[in-house]
Amino acid sequence: DEEGAIDLLGAVSPLLRTKKVVFVGDHKQLPPVIVKNAPEMINFLKEHPELEKSIFEIFWDRCPDKENENMLVMLKKQYRMKKEISKFVSDNFYNGKLEYVEPDKSEVKYTLKENDDPILNIRYPMLCLLNSFHTKYTNNKSGYCNGERMLIKKIVQSFKDTYGEDIADKIAIITPFKEQANRIKKEMPDIECGTVHTFQGQEKEVIIYSTVKYRPNTDGPFGYLLDTSKSKSAKNLLNVAVSRAKEKF
């Protein structure tokens, strides 16, 4: 399970001890975490870039007939996200093949309601807020952004003022940077927060994605984290981030 996050070396042991393997995973989500803590490791991976891929992605790339359902089976139906979020994920990451399942209106109870504020309104499941806050870095090059955290605090407080304090249990803040996540946890302890890597596999009604990095007029309007045309890792991060949201991203 989660073969999209298992590197080739990590898969060798079980492969040697079995006659048949069924891989379950998603190579469009987060890849294996390879710790490059030595120059020899960095140089070796430059010579052998395949080792940075998951075993799942390697087999996927090498499969000669991707339409052969005896070899590749896609689980297409999704029941988590609102239609607009589902369509964004499907169109941008899965070639439009992800199918939205209409929930039974008698069973589904949405947390968000109609509201004049587009941030708080259920009518707009996806919003992007442009900002020009300054990004800072720790010694280990983990980014954080004070201005963005101030903005997020105001957004969270607006949700509480509108829906009550209990809405805090329905909101999660995720970010690509560990330093930003740590600072958010200290400043907003009642809101679940983590990096995209730690939040994969989870879900919340409202997801606030703290991109941290923003450089106007370069690498797309939000910097490389949302410029998925240039960075595969950014595309995978965005896929995981967006698909955590049930009602609002």
Tab-separated table of N, CA and C in Angstrom, residues 1 29 39 42 56 62 71 85 121 143-144 148 158 170-171 188-189 206 213 224 231 249:
chain	number	residue	atom	x	y	z
A	1	ASP	N	0.836	-1.196	0.000
A	1	ASP	CA	0.000	0.000	0.000
A	1	ASP	C	0.877	1.254	0.000
A	29	GLN	N	0.925	11.682	-6.370
A	29	GLN	CA	1.017	12.315	-5.059
A	29	GLN	C	2.485	12.352	-4.630
A	39	PRO	N	27.651	14.517	-0.093
A	39	PRO	CA	27.969	14.803	-1.500
A	39	PRO	C	27.960	13.544	-2.363
A	42	ILE	N	24.407	12.793	-3.333
A	42	ILE	CA	23.913	13.748	-4.330
A	42	ILE	C	24.456	13.398	-5.710
A	56	PHE	N	6.435	2.334	-7.784
A	56	PHE	CA	5.157	2.433	-8.492
A	56	PHE	C	5.318	3.235	-9.788
A	62	ARG	N	7.165	2.206	-17.298
A	62	ARG	CA	7.648	1.144	-18.179
A	62	ARG	C	6.524	0.259	-18.715
A	71	MET	N	-3.402	-5.045	-16.095
A	71	MET	CA	-2.143	-4.635	-15.470
A	71	MET	C	-2.300	-3.348	-14.661
A	85	ILE	N	-13.886	21.215	-6.563
A	85	ILE	CA	-12.546	20.784	-6.154
A	85	ILE	C	-12.171	19.502	-6.894
A	121	ASN	N	-17.919	31.624	2.191
A	121	ASN	CA	-19.097	31.143	1.485
A	121	ASN	C	-18.874	29.755	0.893
A	143	GLY	N	11.569	27.644	4.888
A	143	GLY	CA	10.965	28.956	4.737
A	143	GLY	C	9.846	29.220	5.737
A	144	TYR	N	9.651	30.502	6.065
A	144	TYR	CA	8.504	30.919	6.862
A	144	TYR	C	8.122	32.337	6.465
A	148	GLU	N	2.045	36.171	6.039
A	148	GLU	CA	1.050	35.177	5.631
A	148	GLU	C	0.367	34.560	6.846
A	158	SER	N	-12.265	34.863	11.241
A	158	SER	CA	-13.511	35.149	10.517
A	158	SER	C	-14.412	33.920	10.472
A	170	LYS	N	-12.856	21.778	12.095
A	170	LYS	CA	-13.130	21.479	10.687
A	170	LYS	C	-12.094	22.106	9.758
A	171	ILE	N	-11.127	22.814	10.331
A	171	ILE	CA	-10.128	23.545	9.535
A	171	ILE	C	-8.747	22.939	9.752
A	188	MET	N	-1.459	29.206	16.646
A	188	MET	CA	-2.855	28.773	16.515
A	188	MET	C	-2.983	27.321	16.968
A	189	PRO	N	-2.800	27.054	18.260
A	189	PRO	CA	-2.767	25.665	18.751
A	189	PRO	C	-4.081	24.908	18.606
A	206	VAL	N	-12.281	22.336	5.595
A	206	VAL	CA	-11.617	23.537	5.074
A	206	VAL	C	-10.108	23.347	5.160
A	213	LYS	N	6.239	30.820	-0.055
A	213	LYS	CA	7.041	31.446	-1.113
A	213	LYS	C	6.149	32.164	-2.109
A	224	TYR	N	7.131	29.115	-7.496
A	224	TYR	CA	7.230	27.759	-8.045
A	224	TYR	C	6.232	26.798	-7.424
A	231	SER	N	7.671	22.315	-12.442
A	231	SER	CA	8.171	21.475	-11.352
A	231	SER	C	7.209	20.336	-11.072
A	249	PHE	N	-11.067	25.040	-0.313
A	249	PHE	CA	-9.606	25.097	-0.380
A	249	PHE	C	-9.215	26.557	-0.578
